[in-house]
């Protein structure tokens, strides 16, 4: 779906007419129908991450328990908002011992800090199919800005009559920025876990009735 169309305008400059391409974005009227409040559906969404392990391979994981809320404004994307609460104890990499380590004090310290949260502070449109959301990500007691580019995947009514929208996106962070600094040196050089973490978001959200 084409989200926006560029249009041209004519302006006078020192008495002469000149034509220029403007940055004015005219919203697709079809998007107005998407305006409303949405709840992220965990059964059809995934919040994941990828981190380099032992300098040679990637470990992938996800969080199984979270709640998310979106307010979408199809006519003015800058008025859109997002909020996400993730249970850190729900981390799942497929290895029980590794997951227990991640829940412990070396990483998330899930007993003391059961949630990591995201609250948007700004939203906007990047191009014809992409939104950019900036907000505050809090892990443990540290809050820092995070920007995520999300590609709009479309909207549909499912077989149960629920109106859904889909988004897919990613962002890269340095875990040390949030105080997640545990590591172990490798004998051949380097470290066990990379500082850089890639976050991935596959979101299906249901519109409130």
mmCIF file of N, CA and C in Angstrom, residues 36-94:
data_model
loop_
_atom_site.group_PDB
_atom_site.id
_atom_site.type_symbol
_atom_site.label_atom_id
_atom_site.label_comp_id
_atom_site.label_asym_id
_atom_site.label_seq_id
_atom_site.Cartn_x
_atom_site.Cartn_y
_atom_site.Cartn_z
ATOM 1 N N UNK A 36 -6.615 4.701 15.501
ATOM 2 C CA UNK A 36 -7.255 4.115 16.672
ATOM 3 C C UNK A 36 -6.242 3.496 17.613
ATOM 4 N N UNK A 37 -6.760 2.846 18.642
ATOM 5 C CA UNK A 37 -5.934 2.194 19.648
ATOM 6 C C UNK A 37 -5.848 0.693 19.365
ATOM 7 N N UNK A 38 -4.641 0.152 19.528
ATOM 8 C CA UNK A 38 -4.377 -1.245 19.214
ATOM 9 C C UNK A 38 -3.650 -1.919 20.382
ATOM 10 N N UNK A 39 -3.848 -3.225 20.485
ATOM 11 C CA UNK A 39 -3.121 -4.050 21.452
ATOM 12 C C UNK A 39 -2.284 -5.056 20.685
ATOM 13 N N UNK A 40 -1.000 -5.159 21.034
ATOM 14 C CA UNK A 40 -0.137 -6.145 20.388
ATOM 15 C C UNK A 40 -0.575 -7.547 20.789
ATOM 16 N N UNK A 41 -0.681 -8.430 19.818
ATOM 17 C CA UNK A 41 -1.113 -9.808 20.020
ATOM 18 C C UNK A 41 0.114 -10.711 20.144
ATOM 19 N N UNK A 42 0.474 -11.141 21.380
ATOM 20 C CA UNK A 42 1.687 -11.956 21.542
ATOM 21 C C UNK A 42 1.637 -13.288 20.809
ATOM 22 N N UNK A 43 0.426 -13.805 20.565
ATOM 23 C CA UNK A 43 0.310 -15.091 19.888
ATOM 24 C C UNK A 43 0.719 -15.009 18.428
ATOM 25 N N UNK A 44 0.732 -13.807 17.856
ATOM 26 C CA UNK A 44 1.085 -13.643 16.453
ATOM 27 C C UNK A 44 2.173 -12.597 16.262
ATOM 28 N N UNK A 45 2.946 -12.343 17.303
ATOM 29 C CA UNK A 45 4.037 -11.368 17.252
ATOM 30 C C UNK A 45 5.297 -12.010 17.826
ATOM 31 N N UNK A 46 6.426 -11.353 17.599
ATOM 32 C CA UNK A 46 7.690 -11.833 18.158
ATOM 33 C C UNK A 46 8.599 -10.650 18.444
ATOM 34 N N UNK A 47 9.121 -10.616 19.662
ATOM 35 C CA UNK A 47 10.143 -9.643 20.038
ATOM 36 C C UNK A 47 11.414 -10.430 20.289
ATOM 37 N N UNK A 48 12.388 -10.260 19.417
ATOM 38 C CA UNK A 48 13.571 -11.105 19.474
ATOM 39 C C UNK A 48 14.863 -10.320 19.529
ATOM 40 N N UNK A 49 15.963 -11.050 19.604
ATOM 41 C CA UNK A 49 17.280 -10.429 19.616
ATOM 42 C C UNK A 49 18.304 -11.400 19.049
ATOM 43 N N UNK A 50 19.394 -10.839 18.562
ATOM 44 C CA UNK A 50 20.521 -11.616 18.066
ATOM 45 C C UNK A 50 21.791 -11.013 18.637
ATOM 46 N N UNK A 51 22.687 -11.877 19.155
ATOM 47 C CA UNK A 51 23.944 -11.414 19.724
ATOM 48 C C UNK A 51 25.059 -12.358 19.288
ATOM 49 N N UNK A 52 26.224 -11.805 19.033
ATOM 50 C CA UNK A 52 27.362 -12.613 18.606
ATOM 51 C C UNK A 52 27.936 -13.380 19.785
ATOM 52 N N UNK A 53 28.218 -14.671 19.587
ATOM 53 C CA UNK A 53 28.716 -15.530 20.655
ATOM 54 C C UNK A 53 30.084 -16.094 20.283
ATOM 55 N N UNK A 54 31.057 -15.930 21.191
ATOM 56 C CA UNK A 54 32.405 -16.484 21.032
ATOM 57 C C UNK A 54 33.075 -16.039 19.738
ATOM 58 N N UNK A 55 32.643 -14.898 19.213
ATOM 59 C CA UNK A 55 33.259 -14.280 18.033
ATOM 60 C C UNK A 55 33.008 -15.040 16.732
ATOM 61 N N UNK A 56 32.258 -16.147 16.768
ATOM 62 C CA UNK A 56 32.161 -16.974 15.559
ATOM 63 C C UNK A 56 30.738 -17.268 15.115
ATOM 64 N N UNK A 57 29.748 -17.071 15.979
ATOM 65 C CA UNK A 57 28.387 -17.438 15.596
ATOM 66 C C UNK A 57 27.400 -16.519 16.291
ATOM 67 N N UNK A 58 26.123 -16.643 15.930
ATOM 68 C CA UNK A 58 25.073 -15.830 16.535
ATOM 69 C C UNK A 58 24.173 -16.675 17.419
ATOM 70 N N UNK A 59 23.776 -16.091 18.538
ATOM 71 C CA UNK A 59 22.741 -16.678 19.382
ATOM 72 C C UNK A 59 21.481 -15.838 19.212
ATOM 73 N N UNK A 60 20.379 -16.509 18.985
ATOM 74 C CA UNK A 60 19.101 -15.814 18.809
ATOM 75 C C UNK A 60 18.162 -16.191 19.930
ATOM 76 N N UNK A 61 17.379 -15.239 20.344
ATOM 77 C CA UNK A 61 16.415 -15.490 21.402
ATOM 78 C C UNK A 61 15.217 -14.585 21.260
ATOM 79 N N UNK A 62 14.290 -14.732 22.188
ATOM 80 C CA UNK A 62 13.081 -13.915 22.168
ATOM 81 C C UNK A 62 12.522 -13.818 23.578
ATOM 82 N N UNK A 63 11.513 -12.983 23.723
ATOM 83 C CA UNK A 63 10.807 -12.840 24.989
ATOM 84 C C UNK A 63 9.376 -13.318 24.790
ATOM 85 N N UNK A 64 8.938 -14.210 25.675
ATOM 86 C CA UNK A 64 7.637 -14.839 25.474
ATOM 87 C C UNK A 64 6.477 -14.139 26.140
ATOM 88 N N UNK A 65 6.756 -13.198 27.063
ATOM 89 C CA UNK A 65 5.672 -12.546 27.802
ATOM 90 C C UNK A 65 5.852 -11.032 27.744
ATOM 91 N N UNK A 66 4.863 -10.366 27.200
ATOM 92 C CA UNK A 66 4.918 -8.909 27.095
ATOM 93 C C UNK A 66 3.534 -8.368 26.797
ATOM 94 N N UNK A 67 3.367 -7.078 27.048
ATOM 95 C CA UNK A 67 2.144 -6.359 26.709
ATOM 96 C C UNK A 67 2.527 -5.101 25.954
ATOM 97 N N UNK A 68 1.803 -4.812 24.891
ATOM 98 C CA UNK A 68 2.106 -3.634 24.104
ATOM 99 C C UNK A 68 0.849 -2.924 23.646
ATOM 100 N N UNK A 69 0.946 -1.602 23.594
ATOM 101 C CA UNK A 69 -0.184 -0.786 23.174
ATOM 102 C C UNK A 69 0.288 0.226 22.132
ATOM 103 N N UNK A 70 -0.514 0.412 21.104
ATOM 104 C CA UNK A 70 -0.215 1.373 20.048
ATOM 105 C C UNK A 70 -1.386 2.310 19.875
ATOM 106 N N UNK A 71 -1.096 3.565 19.625
ATOM 107 C CA UNK A 71 -2.105 4.467 19.101
ATOM 108 C C UNK A 71 -1.612 4.916 17.736
ATOM 109 N N UNK A 72 -2.369 4.587 16.717
ATOM 110 C CA UNK A 72 -1.995 4.943 15.349
ATOM 111 C C UNK A 72 -2.869 6.082 14.854
ATOM 112 N N UNK A 73 -2.240 7.047 14.234
ATOM 113 C CA UNK A 73 -2.959 8.138 13.587
ATOM 114 C C UNK A 73 -2.629 8.071 12.107
ATOM 115 N N UNK A 74 -3.554 7.554 11.331
ATOM 116 C CA UNK A 74 -3.313 7.356 9.909
ATOM 117 C C UNK A 74 -3.200 8.635 9.122
ATOM 118 N N UNK A 75 -3.770 9.719 9.628
ATOM 119 C CA UNK A 75 -3.700 11.001 8.929
ATOM 120 C C UNK A 75 -2.473 11.800 9.317
ATOM 121 N N UNK A 76 -1.999 11.603 10.541
ATOM 122 C CA UNK A 76 -0.836 12.349 11.033
ATOM 123 C C UNK A 76 0.029 11.401 11.866
ATOM 124 N N UNK A 77 0.970 10.673 11.226
ATOM 125 C CA UNK A 77 1.775 9.684 11.940
ATOM 126 C C UNK A 77 2.532 10.245 13.145
ATOM 127 N N UNK A 78 2.824 11.541 13.147
ATOM 128 C CA UNK A 78 3.548 12.126 14.275
ATOM 129 C C UNK A 78 2.748 12.048 15.569
ATOM 130 N N UNK A 79 1.457 11.848 15.463
ATOM 131 C CA UNK A 79 0.612 11.727 16.654
ATOM 132 C C UNK A 79 0.507 10.291 17.153
ATOM 133 N N UNK A 80 1.164 9.373 16.483
ATOM 134 C CA UNK A 80 1.126 7.971 16.901
ATOM 135 C C UNK A 80 2.026 7.759 18.112
ATOM 136 N N UNK A 81 1.666 6.760 18.941
ATOM 137 C CA UNK A 81 2.443 6.449 20.138
ATOM 138 C C UNK A 81 2.557 4.938 20.299
ATOM 139 N N UNK A 82 3.540 4.525 21.110
ATOM 140 C CA UNK A 82 3.737 3.104 21.376
ATOM 141 C C UNK A 82 4.232 2.917 22.806
ATOM 142 N N UNK A 83 3.784 1.832 23.439
ATOM 143 C CA UNK A 83 4.232 1.476 24.780
ATOM 144 C C UNK A 83 4.385 -0.030 24.845
ATOM 145 N N UNK A 84 5.455 -0.498 25.494
ATOM 146 C CA UNK A 84 5.750 -1.924 25.547
ATOM 147 C C UNK A 84 6.333 -2.275 26.913
ATOM 148 N N UNK A 85 5.801 -3.327 27.532
ATOM 149 C CA UNK A 85 6.311 -3.866 28.794
ATOM 150 C C UNK A 85 6.680 -5.325 28.566
ATOM 151 N N UNK A 86 7.950 -5.661 28.783
ATOM 152 C CA UNK A 86 8.460 -7.002 28.518
ATOM 153 C C UNK A 86 8.917 -7.636 29.833
ATOM 154 N N UNK A 87 8.474 -8.864 30.094
ATOM 155 C CA UNK A 87 8.912 -9.596 31.277
ATOM 156 C C UNK A 87 10.281 -10.204 30.988
ATOM 157 N N UNK A 88 11.310 -9.725 31.695
ATOM 158 C CA UNK A 88 12.667 -10.186 31.420
ATOM 159 C C UNK A 88 12.847 -11.668 31.725
ATOM 160 N N UNK A 89 12.075 -12.195 32.669
ATOM 161 C CA UNK A 89 12.197 -13.614 33.011
ATOM 162 C C UNK A 89 11.693 -14.523 31.909
ATOM 163 N N UNK A 90 11.025 -13.950 30.908
ATOM 164 C CA UNK A 90 10.489 -14.758 29.803
ATOM 165 C C UNK A 90 11.498 -14.949 28.686
ATOM 166 N N UNK A 91 12.753 -14.546 28.905
ATOM 167 C CA UNK A 91 13.773 -14.688 27.867
ATOM 168 C C UNK A 91 13.960 -16.159 27.514
ATOM 169 N N UNK A 92 14.100 -16.442 26.232
ATOM 170 C CA UNK A 92 14.173 -17.826 25.755
ATOM 171 C C UNK A 92 15.147 -17.908 24.587
ATOM 172 N N UNK A 93 16.268 -18.600 24.814
ATOM 173 C CA UNK A 93 17.230 -18.846 23.745
ATOM 174 C C UNK A 93 17.282 -20.317 23.357
ATOM 175 N N UNK A 94 16.420 -21.130 23.985
ATOM 176 C CA UNK A 94 16.382 -22.552 23.682
ATOM 177 C C UNK A 94 17.313 -23.394 24.535
#
